[in-house]
CSV table of C-alpha atoms in Angstrom, one decimal:
chain,number,residue,atom,x,y,z
A,246,MET,CA,0.0,0.0,0.0
A,247,ALA,CA,1.4,3.4,-0.9
A,248,ALA,CA,2.2,5.8,1.9
A,249,ALA,CA,-0.4,8.3,2.7
A,250,LEU,CA,0.3,11.9,1.5
A,251,PRO,CA,0.5,14.6,4.1
A,252,ALA,CA,-2.7,16.5,4.7
A,253,PRO,CA,-2.8,19.8,2.6
A,254,GLY,CA,-2.7,21.8,5.8
A,255,VAL,CA,0.7,20.3,7.0
A,256,ASP,CA,3.6,22.8,6.9
A,257,ALA,CA,6.2,20.9,4.8
A,258,VAL,CA,9.0,23.1,6.1
A,259,ALA,CA,8.1,22.5,9.7
A,260,LEU,CA,7.7,18.8,9.0
A,261,ARG,CA,11.2,18.6,7.5
A,262,ALA,CA,12.6,20.6,10.5
A,263,SER,CA,11.0,18.1,12.9
A,264,TYR,CA,12.7,15.2,11.0
A,265,LEU,CA,16.0,17.0,11.3
A,266,LEU,CA,15.6,17.5,15.1
A,267,GLU,CA,14.5,14.0,15.7
A,268,ALA,CA,17.1,12.3,13.6
A,269,GLY,CA,19.9,10.4,15.3
A,270,PRO,CA,23.6,10.2,14.2
A,271,VAL,CA,24.7,8.2,11.2
A,272,GLY,CA,25.7,5.0,12.9
A,273,SER,CA,28.3,4.8,15.7
A,274,MET,CA,32.0,3.9,15.9
A,275,PRO,CA,32.6,0.1,16.4
A,276,PRO,CA,34.6,-0.7,19.5
A,277,PRO,CA,38.3,-1.6,19.0
A,278,PRO,CA,38.6,-5.3,18.2
A,279,THR,CA,41.8,-5.8,20.2
A,280,LEU,CA,43.0,-5.2,23.7
A,281,ARG,CA,45.8,-3.0,22.3
A,282,GLY,CA,43.2,-0.9,20.5
A,283,MET,CA,41.1,-0.5,23.6
A,284,ALA,CA,44.1,0.5,25.7
A,285,GLY,CA,45.2,3.0,23.1
A,286,THR,CA,41.8,4.6,22.9
A,287,ALA,CA,41.5,4.8,26.7
A,288,MET,CA,44.9,6.5,27.0
A,289,LYS,CA,44.0,9.1,24.3
A,290,ALA,CA,40.6,9.7,26.0
A,291,LEU,CA,42.4,10.3,29.4
A,292,ALA,CA,44.5,12.9,27.6
A,293,GLY,CA,41.4,14.6,26.3
A,294,LYS,CA,41.8,13.4,22.7
A,295,LYS,CA,39.0,11.3,21.2
A,296,MET,CA,40.9,8.8,19.1
A,297,HIS,CA,37.7,7.6,17.5
A,298,VAL,CA,37.3,10.9,15.6
A,299,LEU,CA,40.7,10.4,13.9
A,300,LEU,CA,39.9,6.7,13.2
A,301,ASP,CA,36.6,7.7,11.7
A,302,ARG,CA,38.2,10.2,9.4
A,303,ILE,CA,40.9,7.7,8.3
A,304,ALA,CA,38.1,5.2,7.5
A,305,GLU,CA,36.3,7.9,5.6
A,306,ARG,CA,39.4,8.5,3.4
A,307,ALA,CA,39.8,4.7,3.0
A,308,ALA,CA,36.2,4.4,1.8
A,309,PHE,CA,36.7,7.2,-0.7
A,310,GLU,CA,39.9,5.7,-2.0
A,311,ARG,CA,38.0,2.5,-2.7
A,312,THR,CA,35.5,4.5,-4.6
A,313,GLY,CA,38.4,6.2,-6.5
A,314,VAL,CA,39.8,2.9,-7.5
A,315,ARG,CA,36.4,1.9,-8.8
A,316,LEU,CA,36.0,5.1,-10.7
A,317,TYR,CA,39.4,4.7,-12.4
A,318,ASP,CA,38.7,1.1,-13.2
A,319,MET,CA,35.5,2.3,-15.0
A,320,MET,CA,37.5,5.0,-16.8
A,321,LEU,CA,40.0,2.3,-18.0
A,322,GLN,CA,37.1,0.4,-19.5
A,323,LYS,CA,35.9,3.6,-21.2
A,324,VAL,CA,39.3,4.6,-22.7
A,325,ALA,CA,40.0,1.1,-23.8
A,326,VAL,CA,37.2,1.3,-26.4
A,327,ALA,CA,37.4,5.1,-27.1
A,328,PRO,CA,38.1,5.9,-30.8
A,329,ALA,CA,40.4,8.7,-29.6
A,330,LEU,CA,41.7,10.2,-26.5
A,331,PRO,CA,42.6,13.9,-25.7
A,332,ALA,CA,46.2,14.7,-26.6
A,333,GLY,CA,48.5,13.7,-23.7
A,334,MET,CA,46.0,11.3,-22.1
A,335,THR,CA,47.0,7.6,-22.2
A,336,ILE,CA,45.6,4.3,-20.8
A,337,GLU,CA,48.9,4.0,-18.9
A,338,GLY,CA,48.4,7.4,-17.3
A,339,VAL,CA,45.0,6.4,-16.1
A,340,ARG,CA,46.2,3.1,-14.8
A,341,GLU,CA,49.0,4.8,-12.9
A,342,ILE,CA,46.6,7.0,-11.1
A,343,ARG,CA,44.3,4.0,-10.4
A,344,ASP,CA,47.2,2.1,-8.9
A,345,GLU,CA,48.2,5.0,-6.7
A,346,GLU,CA,44.7,5.3,-5.4
A,347,HIS,CA,44.8,1.6,-4.5
A,348,SER,CA,48.1,2.1,-2.7
A,349,HIS,CA,46.6,4.9,-0.7
A,350,TYR,CA,43.8,2.7,0.4
A,351,LEU,CA,46.3,0.1,1.6
A,352,MET,CA,48.2,2.7,3.5
A,353,LEU,CA,45.0,4.0,5.2
A,354,ALA,CA,43.9,0.4,6.1
A,355,ALA,CA,47.3,-0.2,7.8
A,356,ALA,CA,46.9,3.1,9.7
A,357,ILE,CA,43.6,1.9,11.0
A,358,GLU,CA,45.0,-1.4,12.1
A,359,THR,CA,48.1,0.1,13.8
A,360,PRO,CA,46.2,1.3,16.9
A,361,GLY,CA,44.0,-1.8,16.9
A,362,GLY,CA,41.2,-0.6,14.6
A,363,ASP,CA,39.3,-2.7,12.0
A,364,PRO,CA,39.8,-1.4,8.5
A,365,THR,CA,36.7,-3.4,7.3
A,366,ALA,CA,34.4,-1.7,9.8
A,367,MET,CA,31.8,0.7,8.4
A,368,THR,CA,32.3,3.9,10.5
A,369,PRO,CA,29.8,6.8,10.4
A,370,CYS,CA,31.9,9.0,8.1
A,371,ALA,CA,32.8,6.1,5.9
A,372,ASP,CA,29.1,5.4,5.5
A,373,VAL,CA,28.4,9.0,4.5
A,374,THR,CA,31.3,9.2,2.0
A,375,GLY,CA,30.1,5.9,0.5
A,376,VAL,CA,26.7,7.4,-0.2
A,377,GLN,CA,28.4,10.5,-1.7
A,378,GLY,CA,30.6,8.3,-3.9
A,379,THR,CA,27.5,6.4,-5.2
A,380,GLY,CA,26.6,9.5,-7.3
A,381,LEU,CA,30.0,9.6,-8.8
A,382,VAL,CA,29.9,5.9,-9.6
A,383,GLN,CA,26.5,6.2,-11.1
A,384,ALA,CA,27.6,9.1,-13.3
A,385,MET,CA,30.7,7.2,-14.5
A,386,GLY,CA,28.7,4.2,-15.3
A,387,GLU,CA,26.6,6.0,-17.8
A,388,PRO,CA,27.7,4.5,-21.1
A,389,ARG,CA,26.8,7.6,-23.1
A,390,LEU,CA,29.3,9.8,-21.3
A,391,THR,CA,32.0,11.4,-23.5
A,392,ILE,CA,35.6,11.3,-22.4
A,393,ALA,CA,35.3,15.0,-21.3
A,394,GLN,CA,32.2,14.2,-19.2
A,395,ALA,CA,33.9,11.2,-17.6
A,396,LEU,CA,36.9,13.4,-16.8
A,397,SER,CA,34.6,15.9,-15.2
A,398,THR,CA,33.4,13.1,-12.9
A,399,LEU,CA,37.0,12.2,-12.0
A,400,LEU,CA,37.8,15.8,-11.4
A,401,ALA,CA,34.9,16.2,-9.0
A,402,ALA,CA,36.3,13.2,-7.1
A,403,GLU,CA,39.8,14.6,-7.0
A,404,VAL,CA,38.8,18.0,-5.8
A,405,ILE,CA,36.9,16.4,-2.9
A,406,ASP,CA,39.8,14.1,-2.2
A,407,ASN,CA,42.4,16.8,-2.0
A,408,ALA,CA,40.5,18.9,0.4
A,409,SER,CA,39.8,15.9,2.6
A,410,TRP,CA,43.4,14.8,2.6
A,411,GLU,CA,44.4,18.3,3.8
A,412,LEU,CA,41.9,18.2,6.6
A,413,LEU,CA,43.0,14.7,7.7
A,414,ILE,CA,46.7,15.7,7.8
A,415,ASP,CA,45.7,18.7,10.0
A,416,LEU,CA,43.8,16.3,12.3
A,417,ALA,CA,46.7,13.8,12.5
A,418,ASN,CA,49.1,16.6,13.4
A,419,ARG,CA,46.7,17.8,16.2
A,420,PHE,CA,46.8,14.2,17.6
A,421,GLY,CA,50.6,14.3,17.5
A,422,GLN,CA,50.7,11.5,15.0
A,423,ASP,CA,53.8,12.7,13.2
A,424,GLU,CA,54.6,9.5,11.3
A,425,LEU,CA,51.0,9.2,10.1
A,426,ALA,CA,50.9,12.8,9.1
A,427,ALA,CA,54.1,12.3,7.0
A,428,GLN,CA,52.5,9.3,5.2
A,429,LEU,CA,49.4,11.3,4.6
A,430,THR,CA,51.4,14.3,3.3
A,431,GLY,CA,53.1,12.0,0.8
A,432,ALA,CA,49.7,10.7,-0.4
A,433,LEU,CA,48.4,14.3,-0.7
A,434,ALA,CA,51.3,15.2,-3.0
A,435,ALA,CA,50.3,12.3,-5.3
A,436,GLU,CA,46.6,13.3,-5.1
A,437,GLN,CA,47.6,16.9,-6.1
A,438,ARG,CA,49.3,15.4,-9.2
A,439,HIS,CA,46.2,13.4,-9.9
A,440,GLU,CA,44.0,16.5,-9.8
A,441,ALA,CA,46.4,18.5,-12.0
A,442,THR,CA,46.7,15.7,-14.5
A,443,VAL,CA,42.9,15.1,-14.8
A,444,ARG,CA,42.3,18.9,-15.0
A,445,GLN,CA,44.8,19.1,-17.9
A,446,TRP,CA,43.2,16.1,-19.7
A,447,MET,CA,39.8,17.7,-19.3
A,448,ALA,CA,41.0,21.1,-20.6
A,449,THR,CA,42.5,19.5,-23.6
A,450,ALA,CA,39.4,17.4,-24.2
A,451,LEU,CA,37.2,20.5,-24.1
A,452,ALA,CA,39.5,22.4,-26.4
A,453,GLU,CA,39.5,19.6,-28.9
A,454,GLU,CA,35.7,19.1,-28.6
A,455,SER,CA,35.0,22.8,-29.2
A,456,GLY,CA,37.6,23.2,-32.0
A,457,VAL,CA,39.4,26.1,-30.3
C-alpha cells in the first residue's frame, strides 16, 4: 500500500525541520577489536583526545579511495574502447593514477590497524562518504558519457579528495601522529598530481571538442 500523502494543511518546512531535530547520528563507531586498541583509545581519552574521531576520518578516506579505484577502473574500460583520447591522455596514465589510489587505500587500512582498529568496519563518516561516492559511480557508469564528461566526474572526485586529505593531515598533526601525518602528506602530493593531470586532460578534451 502506498504511503499516505501529508494533509494539505501540513507545513512541509516544519515537518522537515522536525525530522532533522529527531534524527539520530549516522551510525556509531565500532569498539576496537583488540585489547591493544582499547588500551590506546583509553589513553587518548584520558589525555582529552578522542581517538575515534581520527579513526573515523581515516576510515572515511579509505572508503573514498576504494571509490576512487572503482572510478578509475571504470575509466579504464571507457578509454580502452574510445576511438580517440585527448592529446596527452593515455591508458597507462589512467592506470598509474588508479594504482596510486589503491596504494593509498592500503596505507590507510594499515593506519587503522596500527592502533587496533578494524579497516573493514563501516564507521559513520565512511558510511556517509560511501553514499556520496555512489553518485560519482552512477555518473561514471553512464555508457553515453563522453571522455570529457567522464573526466569531469573524475575531477569532482579529485577536488573532494584533495581537500579531505588536507583536513586529515591537520587532524593527525593535532593528535601528535607525526609518522601518520608524514605518510598522509606523501599521499596528498600524489593526489595533487592526480587533480592537476585530470584537469589538464579535461581542458585538452574541451578544447578539442570545441575546436578552439
